Amino acid sequence: KVSDAEGNVMEAIQTLRRGIAARLPRPAAAGKRAPQQSVQERRTLAKAQVLLGRYAFKSGSESSGEIESHFKKSIEAWPEWESAHFHFAEFQDQIKLADKEKERDASSKAKPVMELYAETLRRGRLHSEHALARLLTLWLDLADANHCYSQQLAQRRSNAGTS
């Protein structure tokens, strides 16, 4: 966090990667199970993965698929953690906004984002104000888009019937 605060995002990313690599369990030998991580180790790994995803997005140093995998790993490591769901939702929301003009069917990207914000609300209250507001905004935008589409479809049908 200190490196990021000083404007050295790439240094922060490298530090996080080294830390994550040092904490990951070693691959198990054939026929043996990998050692289980403690709750504290999983929480630390989840927090590091979220930071890595946020820093990578901020710097533009990784593809959206790689960034998404950081957030998914965080949720896998600590599914109960509200912030993992929230930051993943924020990331997905930013990607959705960037692609909004390219894509006609907004529902295909809005639904997963809405589910992540809903999961954030289910997991805790830390981000509830932002998550609830954004969830409602997305829902209303989606309802409006569906209403506009229905009107356009009805207009086409009536024009086709009069021809």
PDB file of C-alpha atoms in Angstrom:
ATOM      1  CA  LYS A   1       0.000   0.000   0.000  1.00  0.00           C
ATOM      2  CA  VAL A   2       2.919   2.329   0.715  1.00  0.00           C
ATOM      3  CA  SER A   3       4.302   1.875  -2.802  1.00  0.00           C
ATOM      4  CA  ASP A   4       0.894   2.647  -4.294  1.00  0.00           C
ATOM      5  CA  ALA A   5       0.471   5.712  -2.084  1.00  0.00           C
ATOM      6  CA  GLU A   6       3.834   6.961  -3.308  1.00  0.00           C
ATOM      7  CA  GLY A   7       2.734   6.473  -6.921  1.00  0.00           C
ATOM      8  CA  ASN A   8       4.754   3.305  -7.544  1.00  0.00           C
ATOM      9  CA  VAL A   9       1.922   1.026  -8.630  1.00  0.00           C
ATOM     10  CA  MET A  10       4.184  -1.343 -10.545  1.00  0.00           C
ATOM     11  CA  GLU A  11       6.427  -1.751  -7.495  1.00  0.00           C
ATOM     12  CA  ALA A  12       3.332  -2.470  -5.394  1.00  0.00           C
ATOM     13  CA  ILE A  13       2.254  -5.131  -7.899  1.00  0.00           C
ATOM     14  CA  GLN A  14       5.672  -6.808  -7.825  1.00  0.00           C
ATOM     15  CA  THR A  15       5.735  -6.776  -4.015  1.00  0.00           C
ATOM     16  CA  LEU A  16       2.282  -8.353  -3.868  1.00  0.00           C
ATOM     17  CA  ARG A  17       3.223 -11.025  -6.397  1.00  0.00           C
ATOM     18  CA  ARG A  18       6.315 -11.977  -4.391  1.00  0.00           C
ATOM     19  CA  GLY A  19       4.262 -12.087  -1.192  1.00  0.00           C
ATOM     20  CA  ILE A  20       1.539 -14.204  -2.755  1.00  0.00           C
ATOM     21  CA  ALA A  21       4.081 -16.615  -4.262  1.00  0.00           C
ATOM     22  CA  ALA A  22       5.754 -16.999  -0.867  1.00  0.00           C
ATOM     23  CA  ARG A  23       2.419 -17.780   0.856  1.00  0.00           C
ATOM     24  CA  LEU A  24       0.921 -20.156  -1.680  1.00  0.00           C
ATOM     25  CA  PRO A  25       1.040 -23.788  -0.637  1.00  0.00           C
ATOM     26  CA  ARG A  26       3.605 -25.820  -2.512  1.00  0.00           C
ATOM     27  CA  PRO A  27       2.176 -28.252  -5.073  1.00  0.00           C
ATOM     28  CA  ALA A  28       1.630 -31.670  -3.548  1.00  0.00           C
ATOM     29  CA  ALA A  29       3.587 -34.643  -4.788  1.00  0.00           C
ATOM     30  CA  ALA A  30       1.682 -37.204  -6.833  1.00  0.00           C
ATOM     31  CA  GLY A  31      -0.854 -39.000  -4.681  1.00  0.00           C
ATOM     32  CA  LYS A  32      -0.531 -36.571  -1.725  1.00  0.00           C
ATOM     33  CA  ARG A  33      -2.911 -33.823  -0.705  1.00  0.00           C
ATOM     34  CA  ALA A  34      -1.774 -30.198  -0.571  1.00  0.00           C
ATOM     35  CA  PRO A  35      -1.544 -28.837   2.971  1.00  0.00           C
ATOM     36  CA  GLN A  36      -4.575 -26.892   4.178  1.00  0.00           C
ATOM     37  CA  GLN A  37      -4.150 -23.184   4.746  1.00  0.00           C
ATOM     38  CA  SER A  38      -5.182 -21.621   8.023  1.00  0.00           C
ATOM     39  CA  VAL A  39      -8.018 -19.109   8.124  1.00  0.00           C
ATOM     40  CA  GLN A  40      -5.524 -16.297   8.636  1.00  0.00           C
ATOM     41  CA  GLU A  41      -3.453 -17.417   5.633  1.00  0.00           C
ATOM     42  CA  ARG A  42      -6.560 -17.540   3.438  1.00  0.00           C
ATOM     43  CA  ARG A  43      -7.615 -14.066   4.593  1.00  0.00           C
ATOM     44  CA  THR A  44      -4.167 -12.640   3.913  1.00  0.00           C
ATOM     45  CA  LEU A  45      -4.104 -14.251   0.480  1.00  0.00           C
ATOM     46  CA  ALA A  46      -7.599 -12.933  -0.300  1.00  0.00           C
ATOM     47  CA  LYS A  47      -6.630  -9.396   0.701  1.00  0.00           C
ATOM     48  CA  ALA A  48      -3.449  -9.560  -1.360  1.00  0.00           C
ATOM     49  CA  GLN A  49      -5.357 -10.829  -4.414  1.00  0.00           C
ATOM     50  CA  VAL A  50      -7.866  -7.971  -4.150  1.00  0.00           C
ATOM     51  CA  LEU A  51      -5.060  -5.431  -3.887  1.00  0.00           C
ATOM     52  CA  LEU A  52      -3.286  -7.041  -6.820  1.00  0.00           C
ATOM     53  CA  GLY A  53      -6.455  -6.873  -8.912  1.00  0.00           C
ATOM     54  CA  ARG A  54      -7.096  -3.252  -7.982  1.00  0.00           C
ATOM     55  CA  TYR A  55      -3.504  -2.194  -8.668  1.00  0.00           C
ATOM     56  CA  ALA A  56      -3.358  -4.102 -11.960  1.00  0.00           C
ATOM     57  CA  PHE A  57      -6.574  -2.420 -13.090  1.00  0.00           C
ATOM     58  CA  LYS A  58      -5.304   0.980 -11.982  1.00  0.00           C
ATOM     59  CA  SER A  59      -2.046   0.542 -13.874  1.00  0.00           C
ATOM     60  CA  GLY A  60      -3.501  -1.208 -16.928  1.00  0.00           C
ATOM     61  CA  SER A  61      -0.669  -3.727 -16.682  1.00  0.00           C
ATOM     62  CA  GLU A  62      -2.845  -6.831 -17.148  1.00  0.00           C
ATOM     63  CA  SER A  63      -5.742  -7.919 -19.302  1.00  0.00           C
ATOM     64  CA  SER A  64      -9.243  -7.833 -17.875  1.00  0.00           C
ATOM     65  CA  GLY A  65      -9.245 -11.652 -17.745  1.00  0.00           C
ATOM     66  CA  GLU A  66      -6.098 -11.704 -15.604  1.00  0.00           C
ATOM     67  CA  ILE A  67      -7.492  -9.023 -13.313  1.00  0.00           C
ATOM     68  CA  GLU A  68     -10.759 -10.931 -13.017  1.00  0.00           C
ATOM     69  CA  SER A  69      -8.824 -14.036 -11.971  1.00  0.00           C
ATOM     70  CA  HIS A  70      -7.275 -12.117  -9.050  1.00  0.00           C
ATOM     71  CA  PHE A  71     -10.721 -11.220  -7.737  1.00  0.00           C
ATOM     72  CA  LYS A  72     -12.009 -14.768  -8.259  1.00  0.00           C
ATOM     73  CA  LYS A  73      -9.003 -16.184  -6.373  1.00  0.00           C
ATOM     74  CA  SER A  74      -9.757 -13.788  -3.543  1.00  0.00           C
ATOM     75  CA  ILE A  75     -13.358 -14.978  -3.349  1.00  0.00           C
ATOM     76  CA  GLU A  76     -12.201 -18.617  -3.477  1.00  0.00           C
ATOM     77  CA  ALA A  77      -9.746 -18.014  -0.640  1.00  0.00           C
ATOM     78  CA  TRP A  78     -12.234 -16.185   1.606  1.00  0.00           C
ATOM     79  CA  PRO A  79     -15.817 -16.378   0.277  1.00  0.00           C
ATOM     80  CA  GLU A  80     -17.261 -14.747   3.404  1.00  0.00           C
ATOM     81  CA  TRP A  81     -15.305 -11.520   2.884  1.00  0.00           C
ATOM     82  CA  GLU A  82     -17.624  -8.760   1.747  1.00  0.00           C
ATOM     83  CA  SER A  83     -14.879  -6.576   0.274  1.00  0.00           C
ATOM     84  CA  ALA A  84     -13.778  -9.248  -2.207  1.00  0.00           C
ATOM     85  CA  HIS A  85     -17.270  -9.324  -3.706  1.00  0.00           C
ATOM     86  CA  PHE A  86     -17.547  -5.536  -3.626  1.00  0.00           C
ATOM     87  CA  HIS A  87     -14.242  -4.814  -5.380  1.00  0.00           C
ATOM     88  CA  PHE A  88     -14.950  -7.511  -7.972  1.00  0.00           C
ATOM     89  CA  ALA A  89     -18.351  -5.891  -8.585  1.00  0.00           C
ATOM     90  CA  GLU A  90     -16.696  -2.487  -8.956  1.00  0.00           C
ATOM     91  CA  PHE A  91     -14.223  -3.902 -11.466  1.00  0.00           C
ATOM     92  CA  GLN A  92     -16.964  -5.633 -13.465  1.00  0.00           C
ATOM     93  CA  ASP A  93     -19.021  -2.442 -13.332  1.00  0.00           C
ATOM     94  CA  GLN A  94     -16.148  -0.397 -14.768  1.00  0.00           C
ATOM     95  CA  ILE A  95     -15.651  -2.935 -17.554  1.00  0.00           C
ATOM     96  CA  LYS A  96     -19.394  -2.869 -18.269  1.00  0.00           C
ATOM     97  CA  LEU A  97     -19.390   0.926 -18.470  1.00  0.00           C
ATOM     98  CA  ALA A  98     -16.417   0.886 -20.835  1.00  0.00           C
ATOM     99  CA  ASP A  99     -18.154  -1.636 -23.117  1.00  0.00           C
ATOM    100  CA  LYS A 100     -21.622  -0.079 -22.856  1.00  0.00           C
ATOM    101  CA  GLU A 101     -21.529   1.578 -26.266  1.00  0.00           C
ATOM    102  CA  LYS A 102     -20.118  -1.526 -27.966  1.00  0.00           C
ATOM    103  CA  GLU A 103     -22.763  -3.896 -26.681  1.00  0.00           C
ATOM    104  CA  ARG A 104     -26.463  -3.709 -27.420  1.00  0.00           C
ATOM    105  CA  ASP A 105     -27.598  -6.257 -24.855  1.00  0.00           C
ATOM    106  CA  ALA A 106     -26.718  -4.574 -21.560  1.00  0.00           C
ATOM    107  CA  SER A 107     -28.343  -7.350 -19.535  1.00  0.00           C
ATOM    108  CA  SER A 108     -25.607  -9.857 -20.360  1.00  0.00           C
ATOM    109  CA  LYS A 109     -23.069  -7.797 -18.400  1.00  0.00           C
ATOM    110  CA  ALA A 110     -25.424  -6.105 -15.936  1.00  0.00           C
ATOM    111  CA  LYS A 111     -26.693  -9.327 -14.370  1.00  0.00           C
ATOM    112  CA  PRO A 112     -23.305 -10.623 -13.094  1.00  0.00           C
ATOM    113  CA  VAL A 113     -22.455  -7.164 -11.748  1.00  0.00           C
ATOM    114  CA  MET A 114     -25.808  -6.960  -9.991  1.00  0.00           C
ATOM    115  CA  GLU A 115     -25.254 -10.418  -8.505  1.00  0.00           C
ATOM    116  CA  LEU A 116     -21.863  -9.353  -7.136  1.00  0.00           C
ATOM    117  CA  TYR A 117     -23.321  -6.218  -5.545  1.00  0.00           C
ATOM    118  CA  ALA A 118     -26.144  -8.325  -4.080  1.00  0.00           C
ATOM    119  CA  GLU A 119     -23.579 -10.763  -2.679  1.00  0.00           C
ATOM    120  CA  THR A 120     -21.745  -7.798  -1.146  1.00  0.00           C
ATOM    121  CA  LEU A 121     -24.952  -6.791   0.636  1.00  0.00           C
ATOM    122  CA  ARG A 122     -25.490 -10.356   1.803  1.00  0.00           C
ATOM    123  CA  ARG A 123     -21.970 -10.595   3.243  1.00  0.00           C
ATOM    124  CA  GLY A 124     -21.875  -7.432   5.345  1.00  0.00           C
ATOM    125  CA  ARG A 125     -22.455  -3.735   5.811  1.00  0.00           C
ATOM    126  CA  LEU A 126     -19.079  -2.136   5.131  1.00  0.00           C
ATOM    127  CA  HIS A 127     -19.893  -1.282   1.508  1.00  0.00           C
ATOM    128  CA  SER A 128     -23.698  -1.393   1.785  1.00  0.00           C
ATOM    129  CA  GLU A 129     -24.376   2.245   0.906  1.00  0.00           C
ATOM    130  CA  HIS A 130     -22.438   2.108  -2.334  1.00  0.00           C
ATOM    131  CA  ALA A 131     -23.468  -1.437  -3.221  1.00  0.00           C
ATOM    132  CA  LEU A 132     -27.188  -0.829  -2.663  1.00  0.00           C
ATOM    133  CA  ALA A 133     -27.174   2.459  -4.578  1.00  0.00           C
ATOM    134  CA  ARG A 134     -25.299   0.932  -7.510  1.00  0.00           C
ATOM    135  CA  LEU A 135     -27.451  -2.210  -7.501  1.00  0.00           C
ATOM    136  CA  LEU A 136     -30.632  -0.126  -7.694  1.00  0.00           C
ATOM    137  CA  THR A 137     -29.158   2.091 -10.420  1.00  0.00           C
ATOM    138  CA  LEU A 138     -28.203  -0.916 -12.527  1.00  0.00           C
ATOM    139  CA  TRP A 139     -31.602  -2.495 -11.977  1.00  0.00           C
ATOM    140  CA  LEU A 140     -33.445   0.684 -12.983  1.00  0.00           C
ATOM    141  CA  ASP A 141     -31.180   1.173 -16.026  1.00  0.00           C
ATOM    142  CA  LEU A 142     -31.848  -2.392 -17.078  1.00  0.00           C
ATOM    143  CA  ALA A 143     -35.596  -1.967 -16.602  1.00  0.00           C
ATOM    144  CA  ASP A 144     -35.502   1.243 -18.651  1.00  0.00           C
ATOM    145  CA  ALA A 145     -33.498  -0.427 -21.417  1.00  0.00           C
ATOM    146  CA  ASN A 146     -35.968  -3.319 -21.522  1.00  0.00           C
ATOM    147  CA  HIS A 147     -38.901  -0.876 -21.619  1.00  0.00           C
ATOM    148  CA  CYS A 148     -37.322   1.076 -24.513  1.00  0.00           C
ATOM    149  CA  TYR A 149     -36.653  -2.168 -26.369  1.00  0.00           C
ATOM    150  CA  SER A 150     -40.280  -3.254 -25.867  1.00  0.00           C
ATOM    151  CA  GLN A 151     -41.516   0.074 -27.231  1.00  0.00           C
ATOM    152  CA  GLN A 152     -39.250  -0.193 -30.278  1.00  0.00           C
ATOM    153  CA  LEU A 153     -40.437  -3.737 -30.915  1.00  0.00           C
ATOM    154  CA  ALA A 154     -44.089  -2.683 -30.630  1.00  0.00           C
ATOM    155  CA  GLN A 155     -43.444   0.223 -33.009  1.00  0.00           C
ATOM    156  CA  ARG A 156     -41.861  -2.117 -35.562  1.00  0.00           C
ATOM    157  CA  ARG A 157     -44.788  -4.515 -35.326  1.00  0.00           C
ATOM    158  CA  SER A 158     -47.330  -1.747 -35.802  1.00  0.00           C
ATOM    159  CA  ASN A 159     -45.362  -0.356 -38.776  1.00  0.00           C
ATOM    160  CA  ALA A 160     -45.153  -3.833 -40.300  1.00  0.00           C
ATOM    161  CA  GLY A 161     -48.909  -4.303 -39.833  1.00  0.00           C
ATOM    162  CA  THR A 162     -49.745  -1.040 -41.624  1.00  0.00           C
ATOM    163  CA  SER A 163     -47.544  -1.768 -44.609  1.00  0.00           C
TER     164      SER A 163
END
